[in-house]
Amino acid sequence: MTRTHTTPAAPASTSASASRSTDQTVVRRPKPRWLLGLGPLVLIAVLLGLFSLLNGPGLSRLGQGVPPKEEVAVEDVRLTPGQIIITVRNEGPDPVAIAQVDVSDYYAAFTQTTETMAPLQTSTITVSYHWVDGDPYEIALVTSIGGKIPAAIDAAALSPERDGSFFGLMALLGVYVGVIPVALGMLWMPFVRRSSAAWVRGLLGVTVGLLAFLTFDATLEAFDLVAGTSAFGGPLVVILGALLSYLVLEATDAWMRRHQDLHTTGEPAALSPRRLALLIAVGIGLHNLGEGLAIGSAYAVGSLALGASLIIGFAIHNTTEGLAIVTPMARTRPSLARLAVLGLIAGAPAVLGALIGSTVYQPTLGAFLLGLGAGAVGQVAVKLLPMLKDPEGKTFTPLTAGGIVAGLAVMFGTGLLVVA
């Protein structure tokens, strides 16, 4: 005989309790993801704040017996009648005070805007000294603990007054070295349009060579500006600027590919020649912004004497940039208005750069802007490489390789005309 065991039914109250427990588990929502990400940041900020307020508990003896570290950079030297005006920045971790100013073995009277400079703070030192036009001077800024910050004036000359005529001159300078040369270079458009497919690939190789030269030239110039300085990251700002502009243009390129003719093909289209020309113009414009900044600042401090030969050298050097813009549009018919806009995008930043450089120039800012230009033109050069392929799929043929070498040679040769 088989026995059947039956389980007694749970009381109604127990079933109801289990049901409510299940309901509560379902209703409970997880914490927002942004709150989970914000929590550690808040905790870190609180701990750092407490550490700072308590002045590093347990570390009070860490800096005992260690002399302060003084790192001061001279950013600007201007000469006015009977005065030498020097702008310096404290690049070290400790406060710095300037106690004396030595001008060619003569301790001169001076005033300063900041008695003690905190880290990264600037001070403008006005030295009373009757300098002689054309004479060289060795300057030493002596700190309160005896350190010396050297500065040199190769040939004393009156610094230009920054008035309306000065800014007009800087704007005209930007037009001469930026806008006009790019516009002249774009006059190669009819020649490019009548060239065969093989020669267009060769001209694209020239464009790649031009952009590659601009990339290396801007990078080396930027590193030279911040050589020996650690303010605001020193050489790292060059790399930061280059990566920033490269990634921004890459993101812009991807966005344009995704939205171009996506509704008809269902797939991202190749970047059109007109939009590629726009990217080239933007990259060259960023480069000319940094170039204008360097030119304006050099003239403002008297280290660049503007002459007709130097202006012509800049113009010849930058004319090839116009060719780089129009070459990708060899098989299109862009309007004059579009060409004018592209020319202004590429050349007009030189005007802005010259104005900024002549007024509020700072070496780290100049290096950062040159880094932006280097990253931008480098990104565009990479984007042009697929357009060099011939019908057999080869990128570096004798014609395209020769074009790249020719582009590098032209930029190097014309660059020798602008060495000041």
CSV table of C-alpha atoms in Angstrom, one decimal:
chain,number,residue,atom,x,y,z
A,1,MET,CA,0.0,0.0,0.0
A,2,THR,CA,1.4,3.4,-1.1
A,3,ARG,CA,1.3,6.2,1.3
A,4,THR,CA,0.9,9.8,0.1
A,5,HIS,CA,2.4,12.6,2.1
A,6,THR,CA,0.8,16.0,1.8
A,7,THR,CA,2.4,19.3,2.8
A,8,PRO,CA,0.2,21.4,4.9
A,9,ALA,CA,-0.7,24.7,3.3
A,10,ALA,CA,1.0,27.8,4.6
A,11,PRO,CA,-1.1,30.2,6.6
A,12,ALA,CA,-2.7,33.0,4.7
A,13,SER,CA,-0.7,35.6,6.8
A,14,THR,CA,2.6,33.9,5.8
A,15,SER,CA,1.7,33.9,2.1
A,16,ALA,CA,0.7,37.6,2.2
A,17,SER,CA,4.0,38.5,4.0
A,18,ALA,CA,6.0,36.7,1.3
A,19,SER,CA,4.1,38.4,-1.4
A,20,ARG,CA,4.8,41.8,0.2
A,21,SER,CA,8.5,41.0,0.5
A,22,THR,CA,8.6,40.0,-3.2
A,23,ASP,CA,6.8,43.3,-4.1
A,24,GLN,CA,9.3,45.3,-2.1
A,25,THR,CA,12.3,43.6,-3.8
A,26,VAL,CA,10.9,44.5,-7.2
A,27,VAL,CA,10.1,48.1,-6.4
A,28,ARG,CA,13.6,48.8,-5.0
A,29,ARG,CA,15.6,50.7,-7.6
A,30,PRO,CA,19.4,50.8,-8.0
A,31,LYS,CA,21.3,53.9,-7.2
A,32,PRO,CA,21.8,56.3,-10.2
A,33,ARG,CA,25.0,55.6,-12.1
A,34,TRP,CA,26.0,59.3,-11.9
A,35,LEU,CA,25.7,59.2,-8.1
A,36,LEU,CA,28.0,56.1,-8.0
A,37,GLY,CA,30.6,58.0,-10.1
A,38,LEU,CA,30.3,61.2,-8.1
A,39,GLY,CA,30.7,59.6,-4.7
A,40,PRO,CA,34.4,58.7,-4.9
A,41,LEU,CA,35.2,62.2,-6.3
A,42,VAL,CA,33.4,63.9,-3.3
A,43,LEU,CA,35.3,61.6,-0.9
A,44,ILE,CA,38.6,62.5,-2.5
A,45,ALA,CA,37.9,66.2,-2.4
A,46,VAL,CA,37.0,66.0,1.3
A,47,LEU,CA,40.1,64.1,2.2
A,48,LEU,CA,42.3,66.5,0.2
A,49,GLY,CA,40.6,69.4,1.9
A,50,LEU,CA,41.2,67.9,5.4
A,51,PHE,CA,44.9,67.1,4.5
A,52,SER,CA,45.4,70.7,3.4
A,53,LEU,CA,43.7,72.3,6.4
A,54,LEU,CA,45.7,70.1,8.8
A,55,ASN,CA,48.9,71.0,6.9
A,56,GLY,CA,49.9,67.4,6.2
A,57,PRO,CA,49.6,65.7,9.6
A,58,GLY,CA,52.8,63.9,10.5
A,59,LEU,CA,54.8,65.5,7.7
A,60,SER,CA,55.9,68.7,9.4
A,61,ARG,CA,59.6,67.8,9.5
A,62,LEU,CA,59.7,66.7,5.9
A,63,GLY,CA,60.9,70.0,4.5
A,64,GLN,CA,63.2,71.1,7.4
A,65,GLY,CA,66.7,72.0,6.3
A,66,VAL,CA,65.8,72.0,2.6
A,67,PRO,CA,66.4,75.4,0.9
A,68,PRO,CA,63.5,76.8,-1.2
A,69,LYS,CA,63.6,76.0,-4.9
A,70,GLU,CA,63.6,79.1,-7.1
A,71,GLU,CA,62.6,78.8,-10.7
A,72,VAL,CA,61.9,82.1,-12.3
A,73,ALA,CA,61.4,82.7,-16.1
A,74,VAL,CA,61.8,86.0,-17.9
A,75,GLU,CA,58.8,86.3,-20.2
A,76,ASP,CA,59.1,89.8,-21.6
A,77,VAL,CA,61.6,92.7,-21.8
A,78,ARG,CA,60.5,96.1,-23.0
A,79,LEU,CA,62.5,99.3,-23.3
A,80,THR,CA,61.1,102.8,-22.7
A,81,PRO,CA,63.0,106.0,-22.3
A,82,GLY,CA,65.1,105.6,-19.1
A,83,GLN,CA,63.4,102.4,-18.1
A,84,ILE,CA,63.7,98.6,-18.6
A,85,ILE,CA,60.5,96.8,-18.0
A,86,ILE,CA,60.8,93.1,-17.3
A,87,THR,CA,58.0,90.6,-16.8
A,88,VAL,CA,58.9,87.4,-14.8
A,89,ARG,CA,57.0,84.4,-13.7
A,90,ASN,CA,57.6,82.1,-10.7
A,91,GLU,CA,57.7,78.6,-12.1
A,92,GLY,CA,58.8,76.9,-8.9
A,93,PRO,CA,56.9,75.4,-6.0
A,94,ASP,CA,58.1,78.0,-3.4
A,95,PRO,CA,57.5,81.8,-3.2
A,96,VAL,CA,60.2,84.0,-4.7
A,97,ALA,CA,61.1,87.6,-3.9
A,98,ILE,CA,63.3,89.8,-6.1
A,99,ALA,CA,65.7,91.8,-3.9
A,100,GLN,CA,68.1,93.5,-6.4
A,101,VAL,CA,68.5,94.1,-10.1
A,102,ASP,CA,71.9,94.1,-11.7
A,103,VAL,CA,72.3,95.8,-15.1
A,104,SER,CA,75.7,95.2,-16.6
A,105,ASP,CA,77.4,95.2,-13.1
A,106,TYR,CA,75.3,98.2,-11.9
A,107,TYR,CA,72.7,97.8,-9.2
A,108,ALA,CA,69.8,99.9,-10.4
A,109,ALA,CA,66.7,101.2,-8.6
A,110,PHE,CA,63.5,99.4,-9.4
A,111,THR,CA,59.9,98.9,-8.5
A,112,GLN,CA,57.8,95.8,-8.9
A,113,THR,CA,54.1,95.0,-8.9
A,114,THR,CA,54.4,92.0,-6.6
A,115,GLU,CA,56.8,91.9,-3.7
A,116,THR,CA,56.7,88.1,-3.3
A,117,MET,CA,55.6,85.9,-6.2
A,118,ALA,CA,53.5,82.8,-5.4
A,119,PRO,CA,53.9,79.7,-7.6
A,120,LEU,CA,52.9,80.6,-11.2
A,121,GLN,CA,52.4,84.3,-10.3
A,122,THR,CA,53.9,87.0,-12.4
A,123,SER,CA,55.5,90.3,-11.5
A,124,THR,CA,56.4,93.3,-13.6
A,125,ILE,CA,59.7,94.9,-12.6
A,126,THR,CA,60.4,98.5,-13.8
A,127,VAL,CA,64.1,99.3,-13.7
A,128,SER,CA,65.3,102.9,-13.8
A,129,TYR,CA,68.3,102.8,-16.2
A,130,HIS,CA,69.4,105.2,-18.9
A,131,TRP,CA,70.2,102.7,-21.6
A,132,VAL,CA,71.9,103.5,-24.9
A,133,ASP,CA,70.4,102.7,-28.2
A,134,GLY,CA,72.1,99.7,-29.9
A,135,ASP,CA,74.2,98.7,-26.8
A,136,PRO,CA,74.0,95.2,-25.4
A,137,TYR,CA,73.1,94.6,-21.7
A,138,GLU,CA,73.4,91.7,-19.3
A,139,ILE,CA,70.7,91.7,-16.6
A,140,ALA,CA,70.6,89.7,-13.4
A,141,LEU,CA,67.6,89.6,-11.1
A,142,VAL,CA,68.9,88.7,-7.6
A,143,THR,CA,66.4,86.9,-5.3
A,144,SER,CA,66.1,87.4,-1.5
A,145,ILE,CA,68.2,84.2,-0.9
A,146,GLY,CA,70.9,85.2,-3.4
A,147,GLY,CA,69.8,83.3,-6.5
A,148,LYS,CA,70.2,85.0,-9.9
A,149,ILE,CA,67.8,85.0,-12.9
A,150,PRO,CA,69.6,86.1,-16.1
A,151,ALA,CA,68.2,88.1,-19.0
A,152,ALA,CA,70.0,89.6,-22.0
A,153,ILE,CA,69.4,92.4,-24.4
A,154,ASP,CA,71.4,91.9,-27.5
A,155,ALA,CA,70.9,95.4,-28.9
A,156,ALA,CA,68.8,98.0,-27.0
A,157,ALA,CA,66.0,99.6,-29.0
A,158,LEU,CA,62.9,101.5,-28.1
A,159,SER,CA,59.9,99.1,-27.8
A,160,PRO,CA,56.9,100.2,-30.0
A,161,GLU,CA,54.0,101.9,-28.4
A,162,ARG,CA,50.9,99.7,-28.3
A,163,ASP,CA,48.4,102.2,-29.7
A,164,GLY,CA,45.9,102.2,-32.6
A,165,SER,CA,48.5,102.5,-35.3
A,166,PHE,CA,50.5,99.6,-33.7
A,167,PHE,CA,47.5,97.3,-33.8
A,168,GLY,CA,46.7,98.4,-37.3
A,169,LEU,CA,50.3,97.4,-38.3
A,170,MET,CA,49.9,94.0,-36.6
A,171,ALA,CA,46.6,93.4,-38.5
A,172,LEU,CA,48.2,94.4,-41.8
A,173,LEU,CA,51.1,92.1,-41.0
A,174,GLY,CA,48.7,89.2,-40.5
A,175,VAL,CA,47.1,90.0,-43.9
A,176,TYR,CA,50.4,90.1,-45.6
A,177,VAL,CA,51.7,86.8,-44.2
A,178,GLY,CA,48.4,84.9,-43.9
A,179,VAL,CA,45.5,86.0,-46.0
A,180,ILE,CA,47.1,87.2,-49.2
A,181,PRO,CA,49.6,84.2,-49.6
A,182,VAL,CA,46.8,81.7,-49.1
A,183,ALA,CA,44.6,83.5,-51.6
A,184,LEU,CA,47.4,83.6,-54.2
A,185,GLY,CA,48.1,79.9,-53.7
A,186,MET,CA,44.4,79.1,-54.4
A,187,LEU,CA,44.9,80.6,-57.9
A,188,TRP,CA,46.3,77.2,-58.8
A,189,MET,CA,42.8,75.8,-58.9
A,190,PRO,CA,42.4,76.0,-62.8
A,191,PHE,CA,45.8,74.2,-63.2
A,192,VAL,CA,44.8,71.5,-60.7
A,193,ARG,CA,41.4,70.9,-62.4
A,194,ARG,CA,43.0,70.4,-65.8
A,195,SER,CA,45.5,67.9,-64.6
A,196,SER,CA,45.1,64.2,-65.2
A,197,ALA,CA,44.2,61.8,-62.5
A,198,ALA,CA,47.8,60.7,-62.1
A,199,TRP,CA,49.1,64.3,-61.8
A,200,VAL,CA,46.3,65.1,-59.3
A,201,ARG,CA,47.7,62.2,-57.2
A,202,GLY,CA,51.1,63.7,-57.5
A,203,LEU,CA,49.8,67.1,-56.4
A,204,LEU,CA,48.1,65.4,-53.5
A,205,GLY,CA,51.5,64.0,-52.6
A,206,VAL,CA,52.9,67.6,-52.7
A,207,THR,CA,50.1,68.6,-50.3
A,208,VAL,CA,51.0,65.7,-47.9
A,209,GLY,CA,54.6,66.9,-48.0
A,210,LEU,CA,53.6,70.5,-47.3
A,211,LEU,CA,51.4,69.4,-44.3
A,212,ALA,CA,54.0,67.1,-43.0
A,213,PHE,CA,56.6,69.8,-43.0
A,214,LEU,CA,54.2,72.2,-41.2
A,215,THR,CA,53.6,69.5,-38.6
A,216,PHE,CA,57.2,69.0,-37.8
A,217,ASP,CA,58.1,72.7,-38.1
A,218,ALA,CA,55.3,73.8,-35.7
A,219,THR,CA,56.2,71.0,-33.2
A,220,LEU,CA,59.9,72.0,-33.1
A,221,GLU,CA,59.1,75.7,-32.8
A,222,ALA,CA,56.7,75.0,-29.9
A,223,PHE,CA,59.2,72.9,-28.0
A,224,ASP,CA,61.8,75.6,-28.5
A,225,LEU,CA,59.4,78.2,-26.9
A,226,VAL,CA,59.1,76.2,-23.7
A,227,ALA,CA,62.6,74.8,-23.6
A,228,GLY,CA,63.9,75.0,-20.0
A,229,THR,CA,60.6,76.0,-18.5
A,230,SER,CA,58.1,73.9,-16.5
A,231,ALA,CA,55.3,76.5,-16.1
A,232,PHE,CA,51.9,75.0,-16.9
A,233,GLY,CA,53.4,71.7,-17.8
A,234,GLY,CA,56.2,73.0,-20.1
A,235,PRO,CA,56.7,70.8,-23.2
A,236,LEU,CA,53.6,68.8,-22.2
A,237,VAL,CA,51.4,71.6,-23.3
A,238,VAL,CA,52.6,71.1,-26.9
A,239,ILE,CA,51.7,67.4,-26.8
A,240,LEU,CA,48.3,68.3,-25.2
A,241,GLY,CA,47.5,70.8,-27.9
A,242,ALA,CA,48.5,68.4,-30.7
A,243,LEU,CA,46.4,65.6,-29.3
A,244,LEU,CA,43.5,67.9,-28.6
A,245,SER,CA,43.3,69.2,-32.2
A,246,TYR,CA,44.0,65.8,-33.7
A,247,LEU,CA,41.2,64.1,-31.7
A,248,VAL,CA,38.7,67.0,-32.3
A,249,LEU,CA,39.3,66.8,-36.1
A,250,GLU,CA,39.0,63.0,-36.0
A,251,ALA,CA,35.7,63.3,-34.2
A,252,THR,CA,34.5,65.9,-36.7
A,253,ASP,CA,35.6,63.7,-39.6
A,254,ALA,CA,33.7,60.7,-38.1
A,255,TRP,CA,30.6,62.8,-37.5
A,256,MET,CA,30.6,64.1,-41.1
A,257,ARG,CA,31.1,60.6,-42.5
A,258,ARG,CA,28.2,59.3,-40.5
A,259,HIS,CA,25.8,62.0,-41.5
A,260,GLN,CA,26.8,62.4,-45.2
A,261,ASP,CA,24.3,60.6,-47.4
A,262,LEU,CA,23.5,58.2,-44.6
A,263,HIS,CA,19.7,58.3,-45.5
A,264,THR,CA,20.3,57.0,-49.0
A,265,THR,CA,23.1,54.5,-48.7
A,266,GLY,CA,22.6,53.3,-45.1
A,267,GLU,CA,26.4,53.4,-44.6
A,268,PRO,CA,28.8,56.2,-43.7
A,269,ALA,CA,30.0,57.8,-46.9
A,270,ALA,CA,33.6,58.7,-47.7
A,271,LEU,CA,34.5,62.3,-46.8
A,272,SER,CA,33.7,64.5,-49.8
A,273,PRO,CA,36.5,66.6,-51.4
A,274,ARG,CA,34.8,69.8,-50.2
A,275,ARG,CA,34.7,68.8,-46.6
A,276,LEU,CA,38.3,67.5,-46.8
A,277,ALA,CA,39.3,70.9,-48.2
A,278,LEU,CA,37.5,72.4,-45.2
A,279,LEU,CA,39.5,70.2,-42.8
A,280,ILE,CA,42.7,71.3,-44.5
A,281,ALA,CA,41.8,75.0,-44.2
A,282,VAL,CA,41.0,74.6,-40.5
A,283,GLY,CA,44.3,72.8,-39.9
A,284,ILE,CA,46.3,75.5,-41.8
A,285,GLY,CA,44.3,78.2,-40.0
A,286,LEU,CA,45.3,76.8,-36.6
A,287,HIS,CA,48.9,76.7,-37.7
A,288,ASN,CA,48.8,80.3,-39.0
A,289,LEU,CA,47.3,81.3,-35.6
A,290,GLY,CA,50.4,80.1,-33.9
A,291,GLU,CA,52.7,81.5,-36.5
A,292,GLY,CA,51.0,85.0,-36.3
A,293,LEU,CA,51.3,84.8,-32.5
A,294,ALA,CA,55.1,84.2,-32.8
A,295,ILE,CA,55.5,87.0,-35.3
A,296,GLY,CA,53.5,89.6,-33.4
A,297,SER,CA,55.3,88.8,-30.1
A,298,ALA,CA,58.8,88.9,-31.7
A,299,TYR,CA,58.1,92.3,-33.2
A,300,ALA,CA,56.6,93.7,-30.0
A,301,VAL,CA,59.7,92.9,-28.0
A,302,GLY,CA,62.0,94.2,-30.8
A,303,SER,CA,63.6,90.8,-31.8
A,304,LEU,CA,62.0,90.9,-35.3
A,305,ALA,CA,62.7,93.8,-37.7
A,306,LEU,CA,60.1,93.8,-40.4
A,307,GLY,CA,61.3,94.5,-43.9
A,308,ALA,CA,60.1,94.0,-47.4
A,309,SER,CA,62.4,91.0,-47.9
A,310,LEU,CA,61.2,89.3,-44.8
A,311,ILE,CA,57.5,89.9,-45.7
A,312,ILE,CA,58.1,88.5,-49.2
A,313,GLY,CA,59.8,85.5,-47.6
A,314,PHE,CA,56.8,84.8,-45.4
A,315,ALA,CA,54.4,85.3,-48.4
A,316,ILE,CA,56.3,82.8,-50.6
A,317,HIS,CA,56.5,80.3,-47.7
A,318,ASN,CA,52.8,80.4,-47.1
A,319,THR,CA,51.6,80.6,-50.7
A,320,THR,CA,51.9,76.8,-51.0
A,321,GLU,CA,49.2,76.5,-48.3
A,322,GLY,CA,46.6,77.6,-50.9
A,323,LEU,CA,47.6,74.8,-53.2
A,324,ALA,CA,47.1,72.3,-50.4
A,325,ILE,CA,43.5,73.6,-49.9
A,326,VAL,CA,42.4,73.4,-53.6
A,327,THR,CA,44.1,70.1,-54.7
A,328,PRO,CA,41.4,67.8,-53.1
A,329,MET,CA,38.7,69.7,-55.1
A,330,ALA,CA,40.4,68.9,-58.4
A,331,ARG,CA,37.2,67.2,-59.8
A,332,THR,CA,34.7,69.6,-58.4
A,333,ARG,CA,33.5,73.1,-59.3
A,334,PRO,CA,33.5,75.1,-56.0
A,335,SER,CA,32.0,78.6,-56.1
A,336,LEU,CA,34.1,81.7,-55.6
A,337,ALA,CA,32.3,82.3,-52.3
A,338,ARG,CA,33.3,78.8,-51.0
A,339,LEU,CA,36.9,79.4,-52.1
A,340,ALA,CA,36.9,82.8,-50.4
A,341,VAL,CA,35.6,81.3,-47.2
A,342,LEU,CA,38.2,78.6,-47.2
A,343,GLY,CA,40.9,81.2,-47.8
A,344,LEU,CA,39.8,83.2,-44.9
A,345,ILE,CA,39.6,80.2,-42.6
A,346,ALA,CA,43.2,79.3,-43.4
A,347,GLY,CA,44.7,82.8,-43.6
A,348,ALA,CA,42.7,85.1,-41.3
A,349,PRO,CA,43.9,83.5,-38.0
A,350,ALA,CA,47.3,85.0,-38.7
A,351,VAL,CA,45.8,88.4,-38.1
A,352,LEU,CA,44.3,87.3,-34.8
A,353,GLY,CA,47.6,85.6,-33.8
A,354,ALA,CA,49.6,88.8,-34.5
A,355,LEU,CA,47.3,90.9,-32.4
A,356,ILE,CA,47.4,88.5,-29.5
A,357,GLY,CA,51.1,88.0,-29.7
A,358,SER,CA,51.8,91.7,-29.7
A,359,THR,CA,49.7,92.3,-26.5
A,360,VAL,CA,49.3,89.4,-24.1
A,361,TYR,CA,52.0,87.0,-25.3
A,362,GLN,CA,53.0,84.2,-23.0
A,363,PRO,CA,55.4,81.5,-24.2
A,364,THR,CA,53.3,78.6,-22.9
A,365,LEU,CA,50.3,80.0,-24.7
A,366,GLY,CA,52.2,80.3,-27.9
A,367,ALA,CA,53.5,76.7,-27.6
A,368,PHE,CA,50.0,75.4,-27.0
A,369,LEU,CA,48.6,77.1,-30.1
A,370,LEU,CA,51.5,75.8,-32.2
A,371,GLY,CA,50.8,72.4,-30.8
A,372,LEU,CA,47.1,72.8,-31.9
A,373,GLY,CA,48.3,73.6,-35.4
A,374,ALA,CA,50.7,70.7,-35.5
A,375,GLY,CA,48.1,68.2,-34.5
A,376,ALA,CA,45.5,69.6,-37.0
A,377,VAL,CA,47.7,69.6,-40.1
A,378,GLY,CA,49.1,66.2,-39.1
A,379,GLN,CA,45.6,64.8,-38.9
A,380,VAL,CA,44.7,66.2,-42.3
A,381,ALA,CA,47.9,64.8,-43.8
A,382,VAL,CA,47.0,61.3,-42.6
A,383,LYS,CA,43.5,61.7,-44.1
A,384,LEU,CA,45.0,62.6,-47.5
A,385,LEU,CA,47.1,59.4,-47.8
A,386,PRO,CA,44.2,57.2,-49.0
A,387,MET,CA,43.6,59.6,-51.9
A,388,LEU,CA,47.1,58.9,-53.2
A,389,LYS,CA,46.2,55.3,-54.2
A,390,ASP,CA,46.4,54.5,-57.9
A,391,PRO,CA,44.0,52.1,-59.7
A,392,GLU,CA,46.1,49.2,-58.6
A,393,GLY,CA,45.8,50.2,-54.9
A,394,LYS,CA,49.4,51.4,-54.5
A,395,THR,CA,49.8,54.5,-52.3
A,396,PHE,CA,53.5,55.3,-52.7
A,397,THR,CA,54.2,55.3,-56.4
A,398,PRO,CA,57.1,57.2,-58.0
A,399,LEU,CA,54.8,60.1,-58.7
A,400,THR,CA,53.2,60.4,-55.3
A,401,ALA,CA,56.5,59.8,-53.4
A,402,GLY,CA,58.2,62.4,-55.6
A,403,GLY,CA,55.3,64.8,-54.8
A,404,ILE,CA,55.8,64.3,-51.1
A,405,VAL,CA,59.5,64.9,-51.4
A,406,ALA,CA,58.8,68.0,-53.5
A,407,GLY,CA,56.4,69.4,-50.9
A,408,LEU,CA,59.0,68.9,-48.2
A,409,ALA,CA,61.7,70.5,-50.3
A,410,VAL,CA,59.6,73.5,-51.2
A,411,MET,CA,58.6,74.2,-47.6
A,412,PHE,CA,62.2,73.8,-46.4
A,413,GLY,CA,63.5,76.1,-49.2
A,414,THR,CA,61.0,78.8,-48.7
A,415,GLY,CA,61.4,78.5,-44.9
A,416,LEU,CA,65.0,79.6,-45.3
A,417,LEU,CA,63.7,83.0,-46.5
A,418,VAL,CA,61.9,83.7,-43.2
A,419,VAL,CA,64.7,83.0,-40.7
A,420,ALA,CA,65.1,86.2,-38.7
